[in-house]
Amino acid sequence: MLNIALPKGRLGEKVHGLLSGAGYAAGDLSEIGRKLVLENEEAGIRLFLVKPSDVAIYVEHGAANVGIVGKDILEEDRPDVYELLDLGLGKCRMCVAGPKDFVDDGCKTLRVASKFTNIASRYYASLGREVDIIKLNGSIELAPLLGLSDLIVDIVETGSTLRENNLAVLEEIMPVSARLIANKVSFQFRSDEIGRLRDRLAEAVAAK
Ligand code: PRP
């Protein structure tokens, strides 16, 4: 069986739909309750549902042969895996956001809150701007509202969370979408199966 790690939640549902369309159907996500593994013996696949930030860990260690993960997590964690395909799902942007009228006068160290501390650090290092990065785990938009930080680095999809909190995108760091990744050893020794999966997914993406 080819072990495939999927991210739990909204992206996982979209990816499950894409896999089904590509001939890799395995059960109905809405009916599985708390079950975490779905199998399709005929297609030779086993789907695991894991936290989005854990997908690349399963793949890097070989517990999953392939997985689907957001480019944001790949860029943040830089796991030692192959990135095989852009699935064009879960599209959003990694942005710097803050109060609409924020102006960086460059005089003091910027305080930036984020879940994506590596992305934020590298971004400001590339600009040569001194920053204090504050690691948060969620509801990042609260940080500038309560004076914990000047700015945030976060994912923006529809922009409604920012709008509803009187914040705005100030700079765009990179576009984000879901990617198919593979374990490096699996890619070498199971290249036929993984290549077939990649090709079928690429066809399903192109047909969308
Ligand atoms: C993400 C992100 C933003 C929001 C952006 O949060 O951190 O808060 O979605 O989406 P929008 O532009 O469509 O409003 P998530 O829902 O993952 O929850 P979190 O606050 O726990 O990180």
Short mmCIF file of C-alpha atoms and ligand atoms in Angstrom, two decimals:
data_model
loop_
_atom_site.label_atom_id
_atom_site.label_comp_id
_atom_site.label_asym_id
_atom_site.label_seq_id
_atom_site.Cartn_x
_atom_site.Cartn_y
_atom_site.Cartn_z
CA MET A 1 0.00 0.00 0.00
CA LEU A 2 1.08 3.54 -0.72
CA ASN A 3 0.73 5.58 2.48
CA ILE A 4 -0.60 9.08 1.83
CA ALA A 5 -0.69 11.73 4.58
CA LEU A 6 -3.53 14.23 4.23
CA PRO A 7 -4.07 17.39 6.27
CA LYS A 8 -7.17 17.27 8.48
CA GLY A 9 -9.73 20.00 7.92
CA ARG A 10 -10.85 22.12 5.00
CA LEU A 11 -7.81 21.52 2.78
CA GLY A 12 -7.99 17.79 3.48
CA GLU A 13 -11.57 17.66 2.21
CA LYS A 14 -10.61 19.42 -1.03
CA VAL A 15 -7.60 17.15 -1.51
CA HIS A 16 -9.72 14.05 -0.81
CA GLY A 17 -12.07 15.22 -3.57
CA LEU A 18 -9.17 15.70 -5.97
CA LEU A 19 -7.76 12.25 -5.16
CA SER A 20 -11.17 10.66 -5.75
CA GLY A 21 -11.37 12.43 -9.12
CA ALA A 22 -7.92 11.09 -9.97
CA GLY A 23 -8.99 7.48 -9.35
CA TYR A 24 -7.77 7.23 -5.75
CA ALA A 25 -11.10 7.25 -3.92
CA ALA A 26 -10.99 5.92 -0.36
CA GLY A 27 -14.13 6.23 1.73
CA ASP A 28 -16.20 9.28 2.52
CA LEU A 29 -14.51 11.83 4.77
CA SER A 30 -17.82 13.09 6.14
CA GLU A 31 -18.73 9.65 7.43
CA ILE A 32 -15.57 8.66 9.18
CA GLY A 33 -16.06 10.51 12.47
CA ARG A 34 -12.87 10.23 14.49
CA LYS A 35 -11.35 7.51 12.30
CA LEU A 36 -7.93 8.50 11.01
CA VAL A 37 -7.15 5.90 8.33
CA LEU A 38 -9.01 5.16 5.08
CA GLU A 39 -8.01 2.34 2.73
CA ASN A 40 -8.67 1.35 -0.84
CA GLU A 41 -7.02 -2.02 -1.36
CA GLU A 42 -7.82 -2.14 -5.05
CA ALA A 43 -6.12 1.19 -5.70
CA GLY A 44 -3.33 0.20 -3.29
CA ILE A 45 -3.59 3.29 -1.11
CA ARG A 46 -3.99 4.08 2.55
CA LEU A 47 -4.92 7.64 3.53
CA PHE A 48 -3.94 9.06 6.92
CA LEU A 49 -5.45 12.23 8.32
CA VAL A 50 -2.99 14.24 10.40
CA LYS A 51 -2.55 17.80 11.62
CA PRO A 52 -1.52 19.96 8.62
CA SER A 53 1.78 20.88 10.27
CA ASP A 54 2.57 17.17 10.84
CA VAL A 55 2.14 15.99 7.22
CA ALA A 56 5.74 16.73 6.23
CA ILE A 57 7.05 15.07 9.42
CA TYR A 58 5.32 11.78 8.48
CA VAL A 59 6.67 12.05 4.94
CA GLU A 60 10.21 13.04 5.90
CA HIS A 61 10.46 10.05 8.26
CA GLY A 62 8.93 7.65 5.72
CA ALA A 63 5.82 6.78 7.78
CA ALA A 64 3.95 8.20 4.79
CA ASN A 65 5.38 7.74 1.28
CA VAL A 66 3.71 10.91 0.02
CA GLY A 67 1.62 13.71 1.48
CA ILE A 68 -0.20 16.93 0.74
CA VAL A 69 0.87 20.06 2.56
CA GLY A 70 0.65 23.83 2.20
CA LYS A 71 3.62 25.71 0.75
CA ASP A 72 3.51 27.88 3.91
CA ILE A 73 4.44 24.90 6.08
CA LEU A 74 7.08 23.70 3.59
CA GLU A 75 8.68 27.13 3.60
CA GLU A 76 8.48 27.44 7.38
CA ASP A 77 9.84 23.98 8.26
CA ARG A 78 11.93 23.22 5.13
CA PRO A 79 11.61 19.42 5.54
CA ASP A 80 13.96 17.12 3.60
CA VAL A 81 11.37 15.87 1.06
CA TYR A 82 10.73 16.19 -2.68
CA GLU A 83 8.07 18.65 -3.80
CA LEU A 84 6.38 17.04 -6.81
CA LEU A 85 3.32 19.04 -7.80
CA ASP A 86 1.38 22.25 -7.15
CA LEU A 87 -2.24 21.14 -6.64
CA GLY A 88 -3.60 24.67 -7.03
CA LEU A 89 -5.83 24.14 -3.97
CA GLY A 90 -5.94 26.08 -0.72
CA LYS A 91 -4.68 29.20 -2.45
CA CYS A 92 -3.81 32.10 -0.17
CA ARG A 93 -0.98 34.58 0.46
CA MET A 94 1.66 34.95 3.18
CA CYS A 95 1.56 38.62 4.10
CA VAL A 96 2.75 41.29 6.44
CA ALA A 97 -0.34 42.95 7.91
CA GLY A 98 -1.02 45.66 10.42
CA PRO A 99 -3.03 48.82 11.10
CA LYS A 100 -3.97 50.46 7.76
CA ASP A 101 -2.10 53.65 8.60
CA PHE A 102 1.05 51.95 9.91
CA VAL A 103 4.28 53.59 8.74
CA ASP A 104 7.65 52.09 9.59
CA ASP A 105 9.90 55.03 10.40
CA GLY A 106 12.84 52.63 10.80
CA CYS A 107 13.78 54.13 14.18
CA LYS A 108 13.07 51.22 16.48
CA THR A 109 13.09 47.45 16.38
CA LEU A 110 9.86 46.22 14.77
CA ARG A 111 7.80 43.78 16.83
CA VAL A 112 6.26 41.13 14.56
CA ALA A 113 3.91 38.38 15.76
CA SER A 114 3.53 35.18 13.74
CA LYS A 115 2.98 31.45 13.70
CA PHE A 116 5.55 31.42 10.87
CA THR A 117 8.61 32.67 12.75
CA ASN A 118 11.17 31.31 10.27
CA ILE A 119 9.41 32.89 7.29
CA ALA A 120 9.10 36.18 9.17
CA SER A 121 12.76 36.14 10.31
CA ARG A 122 14.05 35.35 6.83
CA TYR A 123 11.84 38.00 5.23
CA TYR A 124 13.06 40.78 7.51
CA ALA A 125 16.67 39.54 7.30
CA SER A 126 16.40 39.86 3.50
CA LEU A 127 15.33 43.48 3.99
CA GLY A 128 18.07 44.10 6.56
CA ARG A 129 15.39 45.25 9.03
CA GLU A 130 15.89 44.58 12.73
CA VAL A 131 12.90 42.78 14.25
CA ASP A 132 11.73 41.02 17.39
CA ILE A 133 9.68 38.01 16.31
CA ILE A 134 6.96 36.94 18.76
CA LYS A 135 5.76 33.36 18.30
CA LEU A 136 1.99 32.86 18.59
CA ASN A 137 -0.09 29.79 17.82
CA GLY A 138 -3.35 31.33 16.57
CA SER A 139 -5.59 34.40 16.45
CA ILE A 140 -2.51 36.33 15.31
CA GLU A 141 -4.63 39.36 14.39
CA LEU A 142 -5.12 40.11 18.09
CA ALA A 143 -1.44 40.95 18.61
CA PRO A 144 -1.39 44.45 17.03
CA LEU A 145 -4.87 45.22 18.42
CA LEU A 146 -3.63 44.66 21.98
CA GLY A 147 -0.21 46.23 21.47
CA LEU A 148 1.68 42.93 21.70
CA SER A 149 3.25 43.63 18.28
CA ASP A 150 3.41 46.35 15.63
CA LEU A 151 2.75 43.97 12.73
CA ILE A 152 1.93 40.35 11.96
CA VAL A 153 3.10 37.86 9.34
CA ASP A 154 0.22 35.54 8.53
CA ILE A 155 -1.86 33.75 5.92
CA VAL A 156 -4.52 35.83 4.17
CA GLU A 157 -7.18 33.97 2.22
CA THR A 158 -10.36 36.05 1.82
CA GLY A 159 -9.01 38.98 3.86
CA SER A 160 -12.13 39.06 6.01
CA THR A 161 -10.31 38.39 9.32
CA LEU A 162 -8.08 41.41 8.67
CA ARG A 163 -10.99 43.62 7.56
CA GLU A 164 -13.13 42.73 10.58
CA ASN A 165 -10.25 43.72 12.84
CA ASN A 166 -9.39 46.99 11.06
CA LEU A 167 -6.13 45.61 9.74
CA ALA A 168 -4.80 45.53 6.17
CA VAL A 169 -2.22 43.76 4.04
CA LEU A 170 0.91 45.93 3.97
CA GLU A 171 3.30 43.65 2.05
CA GLU A 172 3.00 40.31 0.26
CA ILE A 173 5.73 37.77 1.02
CA MET A 174 4.69 34.83 -1.19
CA PRO A 175 1.72 33.01 -2.70
CA VAL A 176 0.70 29.75 -1.00
CA SER A 177 -1.05 26.61 -2.28
CA ALA A 178 -1.14 22.87 -1.53
CA ARG A 179 1.76 20.74 -2.76
CA LEU A 180 2.25 16.99 -3.29
CA ILE A 181 5.43 15.92 -1.49
CA ALA A 182 7.29 12.60 -1.40
CA ASN A 183 9.69 10.84 0.92
CA LYS A 184 13.09 10.78 -0.83
CA VAL A 185 13.73 7.04 -0.39
CA SER A 186 10.14 6.12 -1.39
CA PHE A 187 10.48 8.29 -4.48
CA GLN A 188 13.52 6.27 -5.51
CA PHE A 189 12.18 2.78 -4.74
CA ARG A 190 8.48 3.26 -5.54
CA SER A 191 8.92 5.63 -8.45
CA ASP A 192 6.29 3.90 -10.66
CA GLU A 193 3.48 4.16 -8.09
CA ILE A 194 4.38 7.68 -7.01
CA GLY A 195 4.91 8.84 -10.60
CA ARG A 196 1.48 7.45 -11.56
CA LEU A 197 -0.16 9.23 -8.62
CA ARG A 198 1.57 12.50 -9.55
CA ASP A 199 0.55 12.20 -13.22
CA ARG A 200 -3.09 11.42 -12.40
CA LEU A 201 -3.27 14.27 -9.92
CA ALA A 202 -1.70 16.61 -12.49
CA GLU A 203 -4.42 15.59 -14.98
CA ALA A 204 -7.15 16.13 -12.36
CA VAL A 205 -5.69 19.59 -11.56
CA ALA A 206 -5.53 20.51 -15.25
CA ALA A 207 -9.16 19.40 -15.77
CA LYS A 208 -10.46 21.65 -12.95
C1 PRP B 1 -6.00 31.68 9.34
C2 PRP B 1 -5.05 32.85 9.39
C3 PRP B 1 -5.97 34.03 9.48
C4 PRP B 1 -7.19 33.59 8.67
C5 PRP B 1 -7.13 34.19 7.29
O1 PRP B 1 -6.38 31.39 10.62
O2 PRP B 1 -4.16 32.74 10.48
O3 PRP B 1 -6.33 34.29 10.81
O4 PRP B 1 -7.11 32.15 8.57
O5 PRP B 1 -8.25 33.86 6.53
P1 PRP B 1 -9.15 34.98 5.82
O6 PRP B 1 -8.23 35.90 5.08
O7 PRP B 1 -10.04 34.19 4.90
O8 PRP B 1 -9.93 35.70 6.90
P2 PRP B 1 -7.05 30.01 11.02
O9 PRP B 1 -8.47 30.00 10.59
O10 PRP B 1 -6.21 28.90 10.52
O11 PRP B 1 -7.04 30.07 12.60
P3 PRP B 1 -5.95 30.53 13.66
O12 PRP B 1 -6.31 31.95 14.01
O13 PRP B 1 -6.12 29.61 14.79
O14 PRP B 1 -4.58 30.44 13.04
#
